[in-house]
Tab-separated table of C-alpha atoms in Angstrom:
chain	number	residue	atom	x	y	z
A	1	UNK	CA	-25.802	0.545	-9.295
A	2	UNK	CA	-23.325	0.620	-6.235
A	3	UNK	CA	-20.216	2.083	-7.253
A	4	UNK	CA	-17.120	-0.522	-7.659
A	5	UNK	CA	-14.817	0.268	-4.245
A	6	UNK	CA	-11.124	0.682	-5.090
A	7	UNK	CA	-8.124	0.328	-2.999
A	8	UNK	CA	-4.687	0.262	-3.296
A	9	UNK	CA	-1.654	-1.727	-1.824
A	10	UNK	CA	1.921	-0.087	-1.337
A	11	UNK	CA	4.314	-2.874	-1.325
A	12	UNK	CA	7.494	-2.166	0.344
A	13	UNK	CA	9.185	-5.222	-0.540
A	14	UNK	CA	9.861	-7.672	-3.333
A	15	UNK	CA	8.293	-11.031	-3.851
A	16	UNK	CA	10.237	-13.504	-2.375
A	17	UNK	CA	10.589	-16.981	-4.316
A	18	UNK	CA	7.539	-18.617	-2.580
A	19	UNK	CA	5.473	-15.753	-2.202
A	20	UNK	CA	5.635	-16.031	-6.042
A	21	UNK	CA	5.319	-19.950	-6.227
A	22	UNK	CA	2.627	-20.585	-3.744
A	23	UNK	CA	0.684	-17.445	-4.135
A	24	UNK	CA	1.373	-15.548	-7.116
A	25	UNK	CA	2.974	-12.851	-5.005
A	26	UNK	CA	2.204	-10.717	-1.830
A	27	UNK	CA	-0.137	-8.851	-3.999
A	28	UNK	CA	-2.806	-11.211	-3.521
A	29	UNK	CA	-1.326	-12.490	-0.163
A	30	UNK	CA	-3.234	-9.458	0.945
A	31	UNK	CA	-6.155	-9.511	-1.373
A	32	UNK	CA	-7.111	-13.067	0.356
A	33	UNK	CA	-6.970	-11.183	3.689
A	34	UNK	CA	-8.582	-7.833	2.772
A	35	UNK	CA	-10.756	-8.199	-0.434
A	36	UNK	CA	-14.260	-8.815	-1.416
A	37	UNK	CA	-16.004	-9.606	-4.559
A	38	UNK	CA	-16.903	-7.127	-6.619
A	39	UNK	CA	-13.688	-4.793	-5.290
A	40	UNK	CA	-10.900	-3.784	-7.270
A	41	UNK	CA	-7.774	-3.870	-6.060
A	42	UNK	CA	-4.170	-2.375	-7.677
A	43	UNK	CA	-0.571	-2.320	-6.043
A	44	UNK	CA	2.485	-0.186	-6.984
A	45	UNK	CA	5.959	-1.651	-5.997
A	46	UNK	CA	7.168	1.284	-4.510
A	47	UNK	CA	10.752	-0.023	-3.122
A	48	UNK	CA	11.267	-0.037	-6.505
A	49	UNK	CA	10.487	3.200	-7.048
A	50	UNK	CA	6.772	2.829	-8.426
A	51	UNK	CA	4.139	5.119	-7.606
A	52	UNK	CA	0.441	6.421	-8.551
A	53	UNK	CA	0.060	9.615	-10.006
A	54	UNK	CA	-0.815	11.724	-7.149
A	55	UNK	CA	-4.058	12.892	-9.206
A	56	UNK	CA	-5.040	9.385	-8.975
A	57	UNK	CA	-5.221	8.881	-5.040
A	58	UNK	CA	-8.506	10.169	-4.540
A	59	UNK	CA	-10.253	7.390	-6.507
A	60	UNK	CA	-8.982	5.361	-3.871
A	61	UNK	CA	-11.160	4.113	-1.286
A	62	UNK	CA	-8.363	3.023	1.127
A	63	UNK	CA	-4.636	2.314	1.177
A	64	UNK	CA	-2.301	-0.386	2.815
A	65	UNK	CA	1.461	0.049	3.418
A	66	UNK	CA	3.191	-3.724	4.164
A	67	UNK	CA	6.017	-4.587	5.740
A	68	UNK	CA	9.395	-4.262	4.113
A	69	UNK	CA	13.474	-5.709	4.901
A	70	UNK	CA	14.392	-1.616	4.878
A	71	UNK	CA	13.956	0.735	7.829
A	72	UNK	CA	11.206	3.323	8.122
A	73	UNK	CA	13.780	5.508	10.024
A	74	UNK	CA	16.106	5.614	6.114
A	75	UNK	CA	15.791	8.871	4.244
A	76	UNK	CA	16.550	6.743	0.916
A	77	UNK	CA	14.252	8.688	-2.185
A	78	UNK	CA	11.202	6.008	-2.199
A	79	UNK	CA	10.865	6.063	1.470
A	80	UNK	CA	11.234	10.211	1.814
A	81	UNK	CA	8.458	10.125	-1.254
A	82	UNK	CA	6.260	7.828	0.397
A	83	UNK	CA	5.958	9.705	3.394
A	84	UNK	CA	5.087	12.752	1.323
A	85	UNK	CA	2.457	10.447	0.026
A	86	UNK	CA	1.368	9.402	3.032
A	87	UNK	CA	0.806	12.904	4.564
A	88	UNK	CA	-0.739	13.744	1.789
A	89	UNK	CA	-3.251	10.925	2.214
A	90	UNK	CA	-3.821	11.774	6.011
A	91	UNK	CA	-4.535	15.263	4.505
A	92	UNK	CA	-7.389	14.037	2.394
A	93	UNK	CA	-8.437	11.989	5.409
A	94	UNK	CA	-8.059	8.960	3.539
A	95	UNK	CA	-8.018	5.583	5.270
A	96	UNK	CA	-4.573	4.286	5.046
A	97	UNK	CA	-3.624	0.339	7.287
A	98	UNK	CA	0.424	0.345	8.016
A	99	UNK	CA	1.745	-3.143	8.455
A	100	UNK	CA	5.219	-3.110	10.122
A	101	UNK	CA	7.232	-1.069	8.174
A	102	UNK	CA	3.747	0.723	7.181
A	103	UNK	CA	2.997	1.064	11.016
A	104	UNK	CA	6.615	2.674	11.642
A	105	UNK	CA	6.328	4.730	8.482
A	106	UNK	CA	3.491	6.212	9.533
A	107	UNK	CA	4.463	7.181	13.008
A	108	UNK	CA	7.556	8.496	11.911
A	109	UNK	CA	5.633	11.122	9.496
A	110	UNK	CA	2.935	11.949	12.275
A	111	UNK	CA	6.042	13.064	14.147
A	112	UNK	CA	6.339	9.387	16.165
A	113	UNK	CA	10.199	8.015	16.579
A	114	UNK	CA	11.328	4.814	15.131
A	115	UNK	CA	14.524	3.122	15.923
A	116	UNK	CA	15.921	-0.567	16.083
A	117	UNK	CA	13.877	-2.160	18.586
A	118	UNK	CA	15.063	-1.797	22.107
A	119	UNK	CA	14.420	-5.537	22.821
A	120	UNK	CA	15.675	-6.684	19.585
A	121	UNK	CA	13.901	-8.858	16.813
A	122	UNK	CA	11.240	-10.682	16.647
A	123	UNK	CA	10.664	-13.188	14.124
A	124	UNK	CA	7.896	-15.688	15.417
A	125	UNK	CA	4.044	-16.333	16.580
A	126	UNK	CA	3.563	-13.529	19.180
A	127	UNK	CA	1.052	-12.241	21.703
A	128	UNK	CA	0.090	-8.876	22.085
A	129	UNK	CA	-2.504	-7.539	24.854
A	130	UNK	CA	-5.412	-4.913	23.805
A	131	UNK	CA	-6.090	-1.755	25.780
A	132	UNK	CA	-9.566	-2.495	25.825
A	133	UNK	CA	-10.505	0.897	27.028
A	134	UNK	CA	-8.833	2.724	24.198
A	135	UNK	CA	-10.134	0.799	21.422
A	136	UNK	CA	-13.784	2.757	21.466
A	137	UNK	CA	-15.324	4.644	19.809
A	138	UNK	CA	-14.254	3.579	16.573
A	139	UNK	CA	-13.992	-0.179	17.773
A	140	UNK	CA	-12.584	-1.638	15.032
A	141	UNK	CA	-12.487	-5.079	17.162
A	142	UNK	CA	-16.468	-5.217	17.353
A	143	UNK	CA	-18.494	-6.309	20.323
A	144	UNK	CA	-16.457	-8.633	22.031
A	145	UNK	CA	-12.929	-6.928	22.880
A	146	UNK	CA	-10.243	-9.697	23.764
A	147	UNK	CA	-7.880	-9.712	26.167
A	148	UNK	CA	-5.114	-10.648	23.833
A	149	UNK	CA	-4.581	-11.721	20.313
A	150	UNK	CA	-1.852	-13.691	18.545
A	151	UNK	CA	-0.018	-12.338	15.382
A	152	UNK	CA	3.305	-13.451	13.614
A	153	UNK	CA	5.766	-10.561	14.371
A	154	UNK	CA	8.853	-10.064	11.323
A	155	UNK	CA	10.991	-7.054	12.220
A	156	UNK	CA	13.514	-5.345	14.061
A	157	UNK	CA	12.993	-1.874	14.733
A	158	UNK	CA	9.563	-0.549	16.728
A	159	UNK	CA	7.762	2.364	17.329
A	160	UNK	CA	9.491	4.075	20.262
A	161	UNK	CA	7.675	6.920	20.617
A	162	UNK	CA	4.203	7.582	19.651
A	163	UNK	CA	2.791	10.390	17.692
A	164	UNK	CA	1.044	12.815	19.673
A	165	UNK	CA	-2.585	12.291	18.423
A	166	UNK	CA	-1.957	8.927	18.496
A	167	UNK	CA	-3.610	6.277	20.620
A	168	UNK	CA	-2.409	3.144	21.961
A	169	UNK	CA	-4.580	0.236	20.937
A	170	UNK	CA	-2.232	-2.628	22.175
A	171	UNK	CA	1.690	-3.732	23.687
A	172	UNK	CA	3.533	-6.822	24.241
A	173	UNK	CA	6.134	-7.627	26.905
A	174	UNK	CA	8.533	-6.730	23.779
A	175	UNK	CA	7.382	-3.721	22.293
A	176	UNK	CA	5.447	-0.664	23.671
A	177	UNK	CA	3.750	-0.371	20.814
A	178	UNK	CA	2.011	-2.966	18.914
A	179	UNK	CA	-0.733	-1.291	17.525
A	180	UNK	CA	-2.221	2.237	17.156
A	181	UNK	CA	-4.446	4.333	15.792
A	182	UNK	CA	-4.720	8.159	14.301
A	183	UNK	CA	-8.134	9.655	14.315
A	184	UNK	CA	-10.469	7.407	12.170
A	185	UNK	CA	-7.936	7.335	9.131
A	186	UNK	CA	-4.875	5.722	10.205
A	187	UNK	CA	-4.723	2.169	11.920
A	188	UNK	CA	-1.608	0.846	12.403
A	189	UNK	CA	-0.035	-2.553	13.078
A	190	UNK	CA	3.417	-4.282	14.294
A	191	UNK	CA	2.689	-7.284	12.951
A	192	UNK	CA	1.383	-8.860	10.468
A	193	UNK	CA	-2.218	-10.160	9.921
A	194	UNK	CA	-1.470	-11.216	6.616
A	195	UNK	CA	1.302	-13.920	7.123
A	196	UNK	CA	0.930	-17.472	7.773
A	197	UNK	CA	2.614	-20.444	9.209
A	198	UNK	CA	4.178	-21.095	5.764
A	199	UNK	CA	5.401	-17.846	4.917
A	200	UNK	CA	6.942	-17.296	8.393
A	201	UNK	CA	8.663	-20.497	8.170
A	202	UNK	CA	10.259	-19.462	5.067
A	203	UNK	CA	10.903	-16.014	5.718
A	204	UNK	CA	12.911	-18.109	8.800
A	205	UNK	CA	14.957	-20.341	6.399
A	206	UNK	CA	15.589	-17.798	4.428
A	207	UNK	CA	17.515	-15.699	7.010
A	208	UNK	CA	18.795	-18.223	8.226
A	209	UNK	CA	20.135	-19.219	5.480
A	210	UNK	CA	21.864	-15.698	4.932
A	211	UNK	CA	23.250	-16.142	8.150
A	212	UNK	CA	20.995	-13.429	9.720
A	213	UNK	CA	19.824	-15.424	12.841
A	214	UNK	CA	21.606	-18.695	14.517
A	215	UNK	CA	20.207	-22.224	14.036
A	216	UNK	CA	18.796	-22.277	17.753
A	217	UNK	CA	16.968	-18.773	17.130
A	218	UNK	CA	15.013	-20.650	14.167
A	219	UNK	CA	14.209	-23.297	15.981
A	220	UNK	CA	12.627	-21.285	19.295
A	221	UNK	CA	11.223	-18.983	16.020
A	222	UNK	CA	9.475	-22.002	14.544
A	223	UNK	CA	8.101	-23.681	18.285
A	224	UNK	CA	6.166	-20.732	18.583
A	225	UNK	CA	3.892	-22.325	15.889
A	226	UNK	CA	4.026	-25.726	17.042
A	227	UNK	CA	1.052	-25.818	19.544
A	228	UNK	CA	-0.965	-22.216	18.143
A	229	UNK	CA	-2.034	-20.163	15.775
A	230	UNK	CA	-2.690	-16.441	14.509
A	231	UNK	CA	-6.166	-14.833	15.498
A	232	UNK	CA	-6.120	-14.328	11.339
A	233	UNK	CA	-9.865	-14.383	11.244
A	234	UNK	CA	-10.142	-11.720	13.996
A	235	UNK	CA	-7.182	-9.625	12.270
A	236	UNK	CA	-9.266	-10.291	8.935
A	237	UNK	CA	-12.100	-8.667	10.560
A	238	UNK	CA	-10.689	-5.681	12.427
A	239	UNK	CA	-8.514	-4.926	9.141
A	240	UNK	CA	-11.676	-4.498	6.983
A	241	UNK	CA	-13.789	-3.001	9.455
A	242	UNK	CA	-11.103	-0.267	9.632
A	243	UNK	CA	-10.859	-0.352	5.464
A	244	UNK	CA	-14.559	-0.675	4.745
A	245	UNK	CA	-16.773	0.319	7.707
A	246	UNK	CA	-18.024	3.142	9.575
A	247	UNK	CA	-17.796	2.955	13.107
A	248	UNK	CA	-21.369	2.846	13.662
A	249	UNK	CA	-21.994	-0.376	11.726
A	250	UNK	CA	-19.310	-2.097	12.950
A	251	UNK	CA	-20.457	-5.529	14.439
């Protein structure tokens, strides 16, 4: 009988109205991105303070940080004891995927600086270009490396300056760093493979709405999308082959 894979999802931020309404939460936003039958996966709120015991982490298969309205750079208690977390994670060599605030987070404990982002934000359907030659030998991309890929960006702060282990897997003509990796057991992304057209839109309203961004930003936000879409299915695939995989099965 295989044995039941486990993983488990740190969420950094609270449902928002129709993350709860259309999906039941961001919970199983990214389940539908990440799972598989047969898998189980749990989720701690931790911006509310809610974590595993630490005894518990190494039933854990693999981890996932998302994305979160705070800033990785705060020293506010559930972000100081999630970085203790996550080093001690990296210490068990456990696989651990940092979305946005979870890609920051991570660099910042690996010894990285994260600040507001130089360019400022980005809230919109964005394209980032892979350094093809970095991505081997873990590959998480599989045979056919491409020379971009499109994923809706949500922040304002970046990654500006990497770890020193840490290897550039892609940059936009914002940000020097869109995506990275640590070794075989930290992958790390700026934006976010789990979002779609509908939850970007409101995410847009919404701050907009809090007067946050000007109508004219929304609008530019929102053409992004009008023509194109996210490479989800090829941000579905590297995202699991970096969760589930070993390098040498990757496909």
């Amino acid at each position: 009988m295989v044995e039941q894979k486990k993983y488990l999802l740190f969420l950094a931020t609270p449902d928002s109205e129709f993350a709860k309404k259309a999906y039941g939460g961001y919970h199983n936003v990214f389940v539908s991105l990440l799972g598989d039958e047969g898998e189980q996966w749990d989720s701690f709120r931790v911006v509310d303070g809610e974590f595993p015991d630490e005894k518990d982490l190494q039933k854990y298969d693999g981890f996932v940080i998302s994305g979160s309205s705070h800033d990785a750079f705060q020293d506010t208690d559930w972000i100081l004891k999630l970085c203790d977390v996550i080093k001690k994670l990296d210490e068990m060599k456990k696989k651990v995927l940092g979305i946005c605030f979870g890609h920051q987070l991570i660099a910042r404990v690996k010894g990285g600086k994260v600040g507001r982002a130089r360019k400022g934000p980005e809230l919109c359907l964005g394209n980032i270009t892979i350094v093809k030659e970095a991505v081997t030998p873990e590959n998480y991309i599989g045979n056919e490396v491409p020379e971009s890929l499109r994923i809706i960006k949500c922040h304002q702060d970046e990654v500006l300056e990497l770890p020193e282990n840490a290897k550039l897997l892609a940059y936009s003509s914002m940000y020097e760093v869109e995506m990275f990796s640590i070794e075989d057991n930290l992958l790390c992304i700026q934006g976010h493979p789990e979002y779609n057209r509908d939850i970007l839109f409101d995410i847009i309203d919404r701050v907009l709405a809090g007067g946050y961004i000007q109508q004219d930003f929304a609008k530019m936000s929102k053409a992004t999308m009008e023509k194109n879409e996210a490479d989800r299915k090829i941000w579905q695939k590297i995202c699991k082959n970096f969760l589930k995989c070993q390098p040498s099965l990757l496909v």
